CSV table of C-alpha atoms and ligand atoms in Angstrom, one decimal:
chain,number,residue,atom,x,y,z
A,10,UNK,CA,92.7,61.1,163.7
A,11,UNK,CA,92.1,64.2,161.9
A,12,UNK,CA,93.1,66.9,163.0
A,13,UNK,CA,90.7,69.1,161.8
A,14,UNK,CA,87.7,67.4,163.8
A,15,UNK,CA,90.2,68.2,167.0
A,16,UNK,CA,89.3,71.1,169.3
A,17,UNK,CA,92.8,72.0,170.7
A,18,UNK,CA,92.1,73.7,174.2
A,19,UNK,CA,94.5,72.9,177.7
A,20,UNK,CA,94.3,73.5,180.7
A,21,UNK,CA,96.5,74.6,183.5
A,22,UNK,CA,98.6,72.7,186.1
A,23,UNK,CA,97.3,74.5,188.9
A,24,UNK,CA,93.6,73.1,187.0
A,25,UNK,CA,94.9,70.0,187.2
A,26,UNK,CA,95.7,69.9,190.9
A,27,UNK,CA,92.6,71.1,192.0
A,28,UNK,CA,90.5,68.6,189.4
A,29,UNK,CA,92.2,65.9,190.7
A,30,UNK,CA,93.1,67.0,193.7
A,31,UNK,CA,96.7,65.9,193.8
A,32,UNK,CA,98.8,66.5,196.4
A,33,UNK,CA,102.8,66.3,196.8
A,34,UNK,CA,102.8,62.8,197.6
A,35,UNK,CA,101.1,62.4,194.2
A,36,UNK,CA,103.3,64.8,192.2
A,37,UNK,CA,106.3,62.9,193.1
A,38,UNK,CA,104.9,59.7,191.6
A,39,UNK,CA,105.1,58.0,187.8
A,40,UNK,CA,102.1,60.0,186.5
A,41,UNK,CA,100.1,59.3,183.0
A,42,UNK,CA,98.3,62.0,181.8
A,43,UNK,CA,96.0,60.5,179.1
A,44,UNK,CA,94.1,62.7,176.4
A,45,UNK,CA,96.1,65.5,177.8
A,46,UNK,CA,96.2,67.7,174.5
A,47,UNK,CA,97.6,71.5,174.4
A,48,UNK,CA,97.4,71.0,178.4
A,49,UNK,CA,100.8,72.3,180.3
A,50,UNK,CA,100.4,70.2,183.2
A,51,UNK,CA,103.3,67.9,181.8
A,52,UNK,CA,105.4,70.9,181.2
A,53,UNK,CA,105.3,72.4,184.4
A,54,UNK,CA,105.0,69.2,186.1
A,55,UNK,CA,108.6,68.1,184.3
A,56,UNK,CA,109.9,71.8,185.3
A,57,UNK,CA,109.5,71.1,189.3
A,58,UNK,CA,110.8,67.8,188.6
A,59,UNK,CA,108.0,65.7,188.0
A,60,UNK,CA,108.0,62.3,186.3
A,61,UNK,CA,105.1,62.5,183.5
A,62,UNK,CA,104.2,61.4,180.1
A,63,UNK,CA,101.2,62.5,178.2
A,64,UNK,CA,99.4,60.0,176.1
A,65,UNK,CA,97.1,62.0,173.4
A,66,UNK,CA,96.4,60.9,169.3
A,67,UNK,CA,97.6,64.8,168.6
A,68,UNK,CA,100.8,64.4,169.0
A,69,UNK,CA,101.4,62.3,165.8
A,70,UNK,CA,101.1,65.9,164.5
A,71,UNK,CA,103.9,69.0,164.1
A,72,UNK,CA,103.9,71.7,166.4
A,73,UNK,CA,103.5,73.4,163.6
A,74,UNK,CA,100.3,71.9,162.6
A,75,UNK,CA,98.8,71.9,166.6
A,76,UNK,CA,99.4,75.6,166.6
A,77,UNK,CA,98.0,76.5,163.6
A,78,UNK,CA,94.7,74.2,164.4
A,79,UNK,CA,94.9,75.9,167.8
A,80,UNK,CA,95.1,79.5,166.3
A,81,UNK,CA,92.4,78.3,164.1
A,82,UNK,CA,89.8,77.0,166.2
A,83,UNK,CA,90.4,79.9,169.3
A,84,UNK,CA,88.0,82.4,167.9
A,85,UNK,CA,85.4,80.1,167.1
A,86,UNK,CA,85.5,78.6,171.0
A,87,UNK,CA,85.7,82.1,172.0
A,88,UNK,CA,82.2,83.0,169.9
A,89,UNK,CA,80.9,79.4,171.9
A,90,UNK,CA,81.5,80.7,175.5
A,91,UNK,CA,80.7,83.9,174.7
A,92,UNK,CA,77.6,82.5,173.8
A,93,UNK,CA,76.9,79.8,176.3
A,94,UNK,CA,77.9,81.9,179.5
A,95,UNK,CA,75.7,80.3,181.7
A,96,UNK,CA,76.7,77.0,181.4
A,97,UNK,CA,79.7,78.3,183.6
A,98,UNK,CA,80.9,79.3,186.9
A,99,UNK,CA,82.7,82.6,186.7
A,100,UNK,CA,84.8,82.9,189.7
A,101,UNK,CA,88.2,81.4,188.9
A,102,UNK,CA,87.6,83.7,185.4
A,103,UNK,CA,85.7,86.8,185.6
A,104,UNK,CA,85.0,86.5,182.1
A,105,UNK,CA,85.4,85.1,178.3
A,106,UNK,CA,88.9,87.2,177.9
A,107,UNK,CA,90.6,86.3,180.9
A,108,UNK,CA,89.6,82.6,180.5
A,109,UNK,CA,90.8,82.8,176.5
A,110,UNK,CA,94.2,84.6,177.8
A,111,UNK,CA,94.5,81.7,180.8
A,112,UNK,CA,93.8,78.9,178.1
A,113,UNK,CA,96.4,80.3,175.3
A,114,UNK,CA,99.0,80.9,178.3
A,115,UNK,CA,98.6,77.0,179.0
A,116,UNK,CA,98.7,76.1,175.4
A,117,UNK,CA,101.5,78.5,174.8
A,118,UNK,CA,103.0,76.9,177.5
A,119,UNK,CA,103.0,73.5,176.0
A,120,UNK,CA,103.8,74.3,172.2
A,121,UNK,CA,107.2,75.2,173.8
A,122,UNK,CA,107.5,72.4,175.8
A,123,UNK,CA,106.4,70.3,172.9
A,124,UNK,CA,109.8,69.3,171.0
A,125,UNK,CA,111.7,68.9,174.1
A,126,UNK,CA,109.1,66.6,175.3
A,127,UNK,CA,108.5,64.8,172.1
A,128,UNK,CA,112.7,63.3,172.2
A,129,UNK,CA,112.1,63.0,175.7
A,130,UNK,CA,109.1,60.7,175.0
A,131,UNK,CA,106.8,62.5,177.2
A,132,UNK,CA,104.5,63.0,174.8
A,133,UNK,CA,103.3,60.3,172.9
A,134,UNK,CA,101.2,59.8,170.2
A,135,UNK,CA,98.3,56.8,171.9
A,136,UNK,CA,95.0,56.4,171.6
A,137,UNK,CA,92.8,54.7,173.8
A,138,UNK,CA,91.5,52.5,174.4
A,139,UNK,CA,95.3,51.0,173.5
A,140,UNK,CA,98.1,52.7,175.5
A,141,UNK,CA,101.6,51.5,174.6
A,142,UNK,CA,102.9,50.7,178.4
A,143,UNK,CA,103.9,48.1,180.4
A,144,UNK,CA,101.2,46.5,182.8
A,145,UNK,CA,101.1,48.7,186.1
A,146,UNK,CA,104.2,51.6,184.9
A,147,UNK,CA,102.1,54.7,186.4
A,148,UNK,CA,101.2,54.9,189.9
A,149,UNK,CA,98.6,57.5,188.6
A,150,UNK,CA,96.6,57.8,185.4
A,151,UNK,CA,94.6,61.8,185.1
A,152,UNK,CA,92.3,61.8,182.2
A,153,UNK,CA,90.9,65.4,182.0
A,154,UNK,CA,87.9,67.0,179.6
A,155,UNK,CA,87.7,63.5,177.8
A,156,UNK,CA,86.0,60.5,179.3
A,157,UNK,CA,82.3,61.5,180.2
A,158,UNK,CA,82.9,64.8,178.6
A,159,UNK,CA,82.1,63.6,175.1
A,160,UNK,CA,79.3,61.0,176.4
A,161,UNK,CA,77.8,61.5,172.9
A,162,UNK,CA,80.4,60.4,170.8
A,163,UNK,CA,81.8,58.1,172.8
A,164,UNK,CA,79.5,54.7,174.2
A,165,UNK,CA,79.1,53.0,177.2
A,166,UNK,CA,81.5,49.9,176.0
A,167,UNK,CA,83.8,52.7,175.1
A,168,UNK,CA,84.3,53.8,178.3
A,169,UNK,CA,84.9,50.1,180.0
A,170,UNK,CA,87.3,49.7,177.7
A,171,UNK,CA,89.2,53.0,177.8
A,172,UNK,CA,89.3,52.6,181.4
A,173,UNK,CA,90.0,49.0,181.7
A,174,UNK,CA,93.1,50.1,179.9
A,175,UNK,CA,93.9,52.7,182.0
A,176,UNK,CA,94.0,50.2,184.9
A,177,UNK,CA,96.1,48.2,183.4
A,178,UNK,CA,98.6,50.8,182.9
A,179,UNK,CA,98.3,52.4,186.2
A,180,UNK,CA,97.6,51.6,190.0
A,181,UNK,CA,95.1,54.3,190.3
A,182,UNK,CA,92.9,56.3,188.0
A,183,UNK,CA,91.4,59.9,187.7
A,184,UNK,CA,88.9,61.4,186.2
A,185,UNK,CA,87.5,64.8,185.5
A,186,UNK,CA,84.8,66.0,185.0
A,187,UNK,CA,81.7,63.6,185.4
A,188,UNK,CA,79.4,65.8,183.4
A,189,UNK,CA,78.6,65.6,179.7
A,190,UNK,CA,78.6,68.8,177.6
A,191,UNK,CA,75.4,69.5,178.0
A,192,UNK,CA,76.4,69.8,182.3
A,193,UNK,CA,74.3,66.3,182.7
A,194,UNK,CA,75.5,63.6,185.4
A,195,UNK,CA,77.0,61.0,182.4
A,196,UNK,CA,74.6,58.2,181.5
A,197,UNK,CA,78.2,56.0,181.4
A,198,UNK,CA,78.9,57.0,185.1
A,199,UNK,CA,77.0,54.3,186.6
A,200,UNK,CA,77.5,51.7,184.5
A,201,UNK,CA,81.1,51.9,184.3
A,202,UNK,CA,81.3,52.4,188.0
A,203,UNK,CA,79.2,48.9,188.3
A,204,UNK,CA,81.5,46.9,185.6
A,205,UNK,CA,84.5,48.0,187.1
A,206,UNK,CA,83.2,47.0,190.2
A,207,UNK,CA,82.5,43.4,188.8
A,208,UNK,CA,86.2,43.5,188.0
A,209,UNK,CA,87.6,43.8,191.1
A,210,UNK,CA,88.3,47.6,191.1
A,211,UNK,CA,87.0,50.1,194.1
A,212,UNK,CA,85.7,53.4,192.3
A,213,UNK,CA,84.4,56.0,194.2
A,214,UNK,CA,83.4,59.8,193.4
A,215,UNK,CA,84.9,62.4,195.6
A,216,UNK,CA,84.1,66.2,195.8
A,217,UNK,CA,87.1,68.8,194.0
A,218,UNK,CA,87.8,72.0,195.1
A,219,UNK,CA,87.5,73.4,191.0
A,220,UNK,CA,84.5,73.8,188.9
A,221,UNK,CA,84.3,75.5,185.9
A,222,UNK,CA,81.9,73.7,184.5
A,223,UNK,CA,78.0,74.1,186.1
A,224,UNK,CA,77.7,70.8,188.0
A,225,UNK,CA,81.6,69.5,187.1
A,226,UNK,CA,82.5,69.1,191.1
A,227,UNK,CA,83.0,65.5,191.1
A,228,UNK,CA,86.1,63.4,189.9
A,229,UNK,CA,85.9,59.1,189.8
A,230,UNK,CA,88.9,57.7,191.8
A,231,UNK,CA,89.4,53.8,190.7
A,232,UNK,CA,92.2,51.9,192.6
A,233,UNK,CA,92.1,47.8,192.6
A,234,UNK,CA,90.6,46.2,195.6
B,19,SAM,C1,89.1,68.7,175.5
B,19,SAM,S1,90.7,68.1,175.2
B,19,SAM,C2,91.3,68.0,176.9
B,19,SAM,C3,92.7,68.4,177.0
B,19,SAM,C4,93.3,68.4,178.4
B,19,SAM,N1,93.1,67.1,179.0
B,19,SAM,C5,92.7,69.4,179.3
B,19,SAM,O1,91.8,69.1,180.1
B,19,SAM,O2,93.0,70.6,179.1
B,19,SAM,C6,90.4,66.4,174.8
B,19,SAM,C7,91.6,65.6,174.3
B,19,SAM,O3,91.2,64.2,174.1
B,19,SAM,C8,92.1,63.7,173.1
B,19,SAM,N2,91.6,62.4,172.5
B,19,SAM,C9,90.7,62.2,171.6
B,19,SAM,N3,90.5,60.9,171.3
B,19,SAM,C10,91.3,60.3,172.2
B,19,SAM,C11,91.6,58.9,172.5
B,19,SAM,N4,91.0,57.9,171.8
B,19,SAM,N5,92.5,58.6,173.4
B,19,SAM,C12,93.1,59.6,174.1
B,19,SAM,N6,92.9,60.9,173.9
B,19,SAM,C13,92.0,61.2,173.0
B,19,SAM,C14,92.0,64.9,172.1
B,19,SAM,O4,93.1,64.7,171.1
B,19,SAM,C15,92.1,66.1,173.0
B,19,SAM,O5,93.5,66.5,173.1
Protein backbone atom coordinates (compact mmCIF):
# COMPACT_ATOMS: atom_id res chain seq x y z
CA UNK A 1 0.00 0.00 0.00
CA UNK A 2 0.75 3.48 -0.74
CA UNK A 3 0.28 5.72 1.37
CA UNK A 4 -0.44 8.46 -0.66
CA UNK A 5 -3.64 6.81 -2.35
CA UNK A 6 -4.78 6.55 1.66
CA UNK A 7 -7.43 8.93 2.96
CA UNK A 8 -6.51 8.95 6.66
CA UNK A 9 -9.89 9.98 8.57
CA UNK A 10 -11.19 8.05 12.22
CA UNK A 11 -13.77 8.06 13.91
CA UNK A 12 -14.79 8.13 17.46
CA UNK A 13 -15.37 5.39 20.14
CA UNK A 14 -18.54 6.75 21.15
CA UNK A 15 -19.13 6.37 16.86
CA UNK A 16 -18.21 3.13 17.19
CA UNK A 17 -20.69 2.11 19.79
CA UNK A 18 -23.58 3.47 18.28
CA UNK A 19 -22.54 1.96 14.58
CA UNK A 20 -22.26 -1.17 16.01
CA UNK A 21 -24.26 -0.92 18.66
CA UNK A 22 -22.01 -2.47 21.28
CA UNK A 23 -22.91 -2.86 24.55
CA UNK A 24 -20.86 -3.70 27.89
CA UNK A 25 -21.17 -7.29 27.50
CA UNK A 26 -19.47 -6.63 24.07
CA UNK A 27 -16.72 -4.18 25.28
CA UNK A 28 -15.51 -6.66 27.77
CA UNK A 29 -14.85 -9.25 24.92
CA UNK A 30 -11.56 -10.09 22.56
CA UNK A 31 -12.50 -7.43 19.92
CA UNK A 32 -10.77 -7.05 16.24
CA UNK A 33 -11.17 -3.89 14.85
CA UNK A 34 -10.25 -4.37 11.09
CA UNK A 35 -9.45 -1.44 8.71
CA UNK A 36 -9.60 0.65 11.70
CA UNK A 37 -7.13 3.53 10.48
CA UNK A 38 -6.51 7.02 12.50
CA UNK A 39 -9.83 5.65 14.46
CA UNK A 40 -9.38 5.96 18.52
CA UNK A 41 -11.80 3.41 19.29
CA UNK A 42 -8.70 1.06 20.22
CA UNK A 43 -7.29 3.78 22.33
CA UNK A 44 -10.03 4.56 24.37
CA UNK A 45 -11.28 1.10 24.26
CA UNK A 46 -7.59 -0.09 25.85
CA UNK A 47 -7.95 3.07 28.36
CA UNK A 48 -11.26 1.54 30.14
CA UNK A 49 -9.63 -1.63 29.96
CA UNK A 50 -10.70 -3.15 26.84
CA UNK A 51 -9.06 -6.02 25.05
CA UNK A 52 -8.54 -4.80 21.25
CA UNK A 53 -6.23 -4.97 18.34
CA UNK A 54 -6.60 -3.04 15.20
CA UNK A 55 -5.80 -4.72 11.94
CA UNK A 56 -5.17 -1.87 9.19
CA UNK A 57 -2.23 -1.92 6.06
CA UNK A 58 -1.33 1.79 7.49
CA UNK A 59 0.30 0.81 10.24
CA UNK A 60 3.39 -0.56 8.32
CA UNK A 61 3.99 3.26 8.28
CA UNK A 62 5.61 5.87 11.03
CA UNK A 63 3.55 7.97 12.99
CA UNK A 64 5.47 10.35 11.52
CA UNK A 65 4.48 9.58 8.04
CA UNK A 66 0.34 8.90 9.10
CA UNK A 67 0.42 12.34 10.48
CA UNK A 68 1.82 14.05 7.94
CA UNK A 69 -0.53 12.23 5.25
CA UNK A 70 -3.31 13.12 7.72
CA UNK A 71 -2.27 16.88 7.93
CA UNK A 72 -2.01 16.60 4.25
CA UNK A 73 -5.13 15.21 3.01
CA UNK A 74 -7.53 17.30 5.97
CA UNK A 75 -8.08 20.29 3.94
CA UNK A 76 -8.75 18.72 0.81
CA UNK A 77 -11.69 16.40 2.81
CA UNK A 78 -12.70 19.46 4.35
CA UNK A 79 -13.16 21.35 0.65
CA UNK A 80 -15.23 17.66 -0.18
CA UNK A 81 -17.79 18.05 2.69
CA UNK A 82 -17.96 21.43 2.33
CA UNK A 83 -18.92 20.70 -0.92
CA UNK A 84 -21.09 17.65 -0.74
CA UNK A 85 -23.25 18.86 2.41
CA UNK A 86 -26.19 17.08 1.47
CA UNK A 87 -25.05 13.89 1.25
CA UNK A 88 -25.15 14.18 5.24
CA UNK A 89 -27.17 14.28 8.22
CA UNK A 90 -26.24 17.18 10.42
CA UNK A 91 -27.42 16.53 13.76
CA UNK A 92 -24.63 14.74 15.68
CA UNK A 93 -22.33 17.81 13.79
CA UNK A 94 -23.97 21.02 13.14
CA UNK A 95 -21.48 21.69 10.58
CA UNK A 96 -18.16 21.09 8.39
CA UNK A 97 -15.89 22.63 11.40
CA UNK A 98 -17.27 20.83 14.25
CA UNK A 99 -17.21 17.55 12.37
CA UNK A 100 -13.28 18.42 11.04
CA UNK A 101 -12.44 19.37 14.95
CA UNK A 102 -14.41 15.92 16.19
CA UNK A 103 -12.41 13.91 13.33
CA UNK A 104 -8.71 15.49 14.20
CA UNK A 105 -9.70 15.03 18.07
CA UNK A 106 -10.09 11.15 17.16
CA UNK A 107 -7.06 11.02 15.00
CA UNK A 108 -5.19 13.05 17.47
CA UNK A 109 -6.24 10.75 19.82
CA UNK A 110 -4.77 7.78 18.13
CA UNK A 111 -1.32 9.29 16.83
CA UNK A 112 -0.70 9.27 20.62
CA UNK A 113 -1.80 6.06 21.25
CA UNK A 114 0.04 4.86 18.30
CA UNK A 115 3.67 3.76 19.58
CA UNK A 116 2.37 2.43 22.80
CA UNK A 117 0.03 0.35 20.82
CA UNK A 118 2.37 -0.63 18.12
CA UNK A 119 4.93 -2.73 21.13
CA UNK A 120 1.86 -3.69 22.55
CA UNK A 121 0.78 -5.27 19.22
CA UNK A 122 -2.51 -3.63 19.05
CA UNK A 123 -2.02 -2.27 16.01
CA UNK A 124 -0.94 -4.33 13.29
CA UNK A 125 0.01 -3.96 10.06
CA UNK A 126 -2.78 -6.74 7.96
CA UNK A 127 -4.54 -6.56 5.13
CA UNK A 128 -7.37 -8.42 4.16
CA UNK A 129 -8.44 -10.45 2.93
CA UNK A 130 -5.39 -12.31 5.08
CA UNK A 131 -5.43 -11.50 8.82
CA UNK A 132 -2.53 -12.97 10.72
CA UNK A 133 -4.71 -14.68 13.70
CA UNK A 134 -5.47 -17.82 14.94
CA UNK A 135 -8.82 -19.53 13.84
CA UNK A 136 -11.76 -18.08 16.11
CA UNK A 137 -9.19 -15.45 18.61
CA UNK A 138 -11.87 -12.53 18.59
CA UNK A 139 -15.30 -12.93 19.88
CA UNK A 140 -15.97 -9.77 17.75
CA UNK A 141 -14.69 -8.47 14.45
CA UNK A 142 -15.95 -4.25 13.72
CA UNK A 143 -15.02 -3.29 10.25
CA UNK A 144 -16.08 0.48 9.93
CA UNK A 145 -16.07 2.95 6.60
CA UNK A 146 -14.43 -0.02 4.58
CA UNK A 147 -16.40 -2.97 3.34
CA UNK A 148 -19.43 -1.66 1.23
CA UNK A 149 -18.11 1.81 1.57
CA UNK A 150 -15.62 1.47 -1.30
CA UNK A 151 -18.11 -0.86 -3.42
CA UNK A 152 -16.23 0.62 -6.46
CA UNK A 153 -12.93 -0.36 -5.83
CA UNK A 154 -13.54 -3.26 -4.25
CA UNK A 155 -15.71 -6.56 -6.07
CA UNK A 156 -18.18 -8.71 -5.11
CA UNK A 157 -15.49 -11.79 -4.70
CA UNK A 158 -13.64 -9.29 -2.72
CA UNK A 159 -16.00 -9.01 -0.20
CA UNK A 160 -16.73 -12.97 0.27
CA UNK A 161 -13.38 -13.22 0.74
CA UNK A 162 -12.62 -10.39 3.21
CA UNK A 163 -15.33 -11.58 5.16
CA UNK A 164 -14.84 -15.16 4.99
CA UNK A 165 -11.68 -14.22 6.72
CA UNK A 166 -13.14 -12.29 9.20
CA UNK A 167 -15.17 -15.29 10.20
CA UNK A 168 -12.51 -17.21 10.56
CA UNK A 169 -10.92 -15.01 12.89
CA UNK A 170 -13.81 -14.16 14.90
CA UNK A 171 -17.26 -15.67 16.29
CA UNK A 172 -19.17 -12.69 15.15
CA UNK A 173 -18.85 -10.01 12.68
CA UNK A 174 -19.82 -6.21 12.20
CA UNK A 175 -20.25 -4.09 9.69
CA UNK A 176 -20.86 -0.44 9.04
CA UNK A 177 -22.11 1.22 6.99
CA UNK A 178 -24.15 -0.73 4.12
CA UNK A 179 -24.03 2.18 1.72
CA UNK A 180 -21.53 2.91 -1.01
CA UNK A 181 -20.17 6.52 -1.39
CA UNK A 182 -22.43 7.51 -3.52
CA UNK A 183 -25.28 6.77 -0.23
CA UNK A 184 -26.62 3.60 -2.57
CA UNK A 185 -27.78 0.26 -0.78
CA UNK A 186 -24.24 -1.88 -1.90
CA UNK A 187 -24.78 -4.02 -5.00
CA UNK A 188 -22.32 -6.60 -2.80
CA UNK A 189 -24.97 -6.56 0.16
CA UNK A 190 -27.00 -9.25 -1.23
CA UNK A 191 -24.87 -11.31 -2.59
CA UNK A 192 -22.52 -11.66 0.12
CA UNK A 193 -25.39 -12.02 2.50
CA UNK A 194 -26.58 -15.11 0.12
CA UNK A 195 -22.88 -16.81 -0.08
CA UNK A 196 -22.38 -16.48 3.46
CA UNK A 197 -25.60 -17.96 3.92
CA UNK A 198 -24.55 -21.02 1.72
CA UNK A 199 -21.69 -21.34 4.15
CA UNK A 200 -23.38 -21.85 7.06
CA UNK A 201 -23.27 -18.39 8.63
CA UNK A 202 -26.69 -16.36 9.87
CA UNK A 203 -26.33 -12.60 8.63
CA UNK A 204 -28.86 -10.34 9.31
CA UNK A 205 -29.12 -6.31 9.10
CA UNK A 206 -30.17 -4.50 12.11
CA UNK A 207 -31.17 -0.81 12.48
CA UNK A 208 -28.22 1.61 14.56
CA UNK A 209 -28.92 4.39 16.47
CA UNK A 210 -26.02 6.72 14.32
CA UNK A 211 -26.11 8.03 10.83
CA UNK A 212 -23.94 10.32 9.44
CA UNK A 213 -24.14 9.21 6.24
CA UNK A 214 -27.77 9.82 4.20
CA UNK A 215 -29.21 6.25 4.28
CA UNK A 216 -26.06 4.66 6.45
CA UNK A 217 -28.65 3.21 9.36
CA UNK A 218 -28.00 -0.26 8.84
CA UNK A 219 -25.06 -2.53 10.08
CA UNK A 220 -24.68 -6.61 8.85
CA UNK A 221 -24.45 -8.81 11.96
CA UNK A 222 -22.82 -12.40 10.78
CA UNK A 223 -22.53 -15.11 13.56
CA UNK A 224 -22.24 -18.99 12.50
CA UNK A 225 -25.39 -20.99 12.61
C1 LIG B 1 -12.19 5.32 5.67
S1 LIG B 1 -10.98 4.51 6.62
C2 LIG B 1 -11.94 3.99 8.01
C3 LIG B 1 -11.22 4.17 9.31
C4 LIG B 1 -12.01 3.74 10.55
N1 LIG B 1 -12.50 2.39 10.45
C5 LIG B 1 -13.16 4.65 10.80
O1 LIG B 1 -14.33 4.30 10.53
O2 LIG B 1 -12.94 5.76 11.28
C6 LIG B 1 -10.71 3.02 5.71
C7 LIG B 1 -9.52 2.20 6.19
O3 LIG B 1 -9.46 0.97 5.45
C8 LIG B 1 -8.10 0.60 5.41
N2 LIG B 1 -7.86 -0.45 4.41
C9 LIG B 1 -7.59 -0.30 3.09
N3 LIG B 1 -7.39 -1.50 2.52
C10 LIG B 1 -7.55 -2.44 3.49
C11 LIG B 1 -7.45 -3.87 3.52
N4 LIG B 1 -7.17 -4.59 2.43
N5 LIG B 1 -7.67 -4.51 4.70
C12 LIG B 1 -7.95 -3.80 5.82
N6 LIG B 1 -8.04 -2.44 5.85
C13 LIG B 1 -7.85 -1.77 4.70
C14 LIG B 1 -7.40 1.91 5.10
O4 LIG B 1 -6.02 1.86 5.38
C15 LIG B 1 -8.17 2.89 5.98
O5 LIG B 1 -7.54 3.07 7.23
Amino acid sequence: MKLETVVPWGRSFDEYCRMFKLEDEDLQTTILGCADGPASFNAELTARGGQVVSADPIYQFSRKEIEARIAAVYPIVMNELSANQDDFIWDDFIDVESLGLARMRSMQRFLDDYESGIDAGRYLGASLPFLPFEPQQFRLALVSHYLFLYSDKLEETDHIKAVNELCRVAEEVRIYPLVDLQNQSSPHLLPLMSAMSNYGFDCRIEAVDYQFQRNASHMLRIRAR
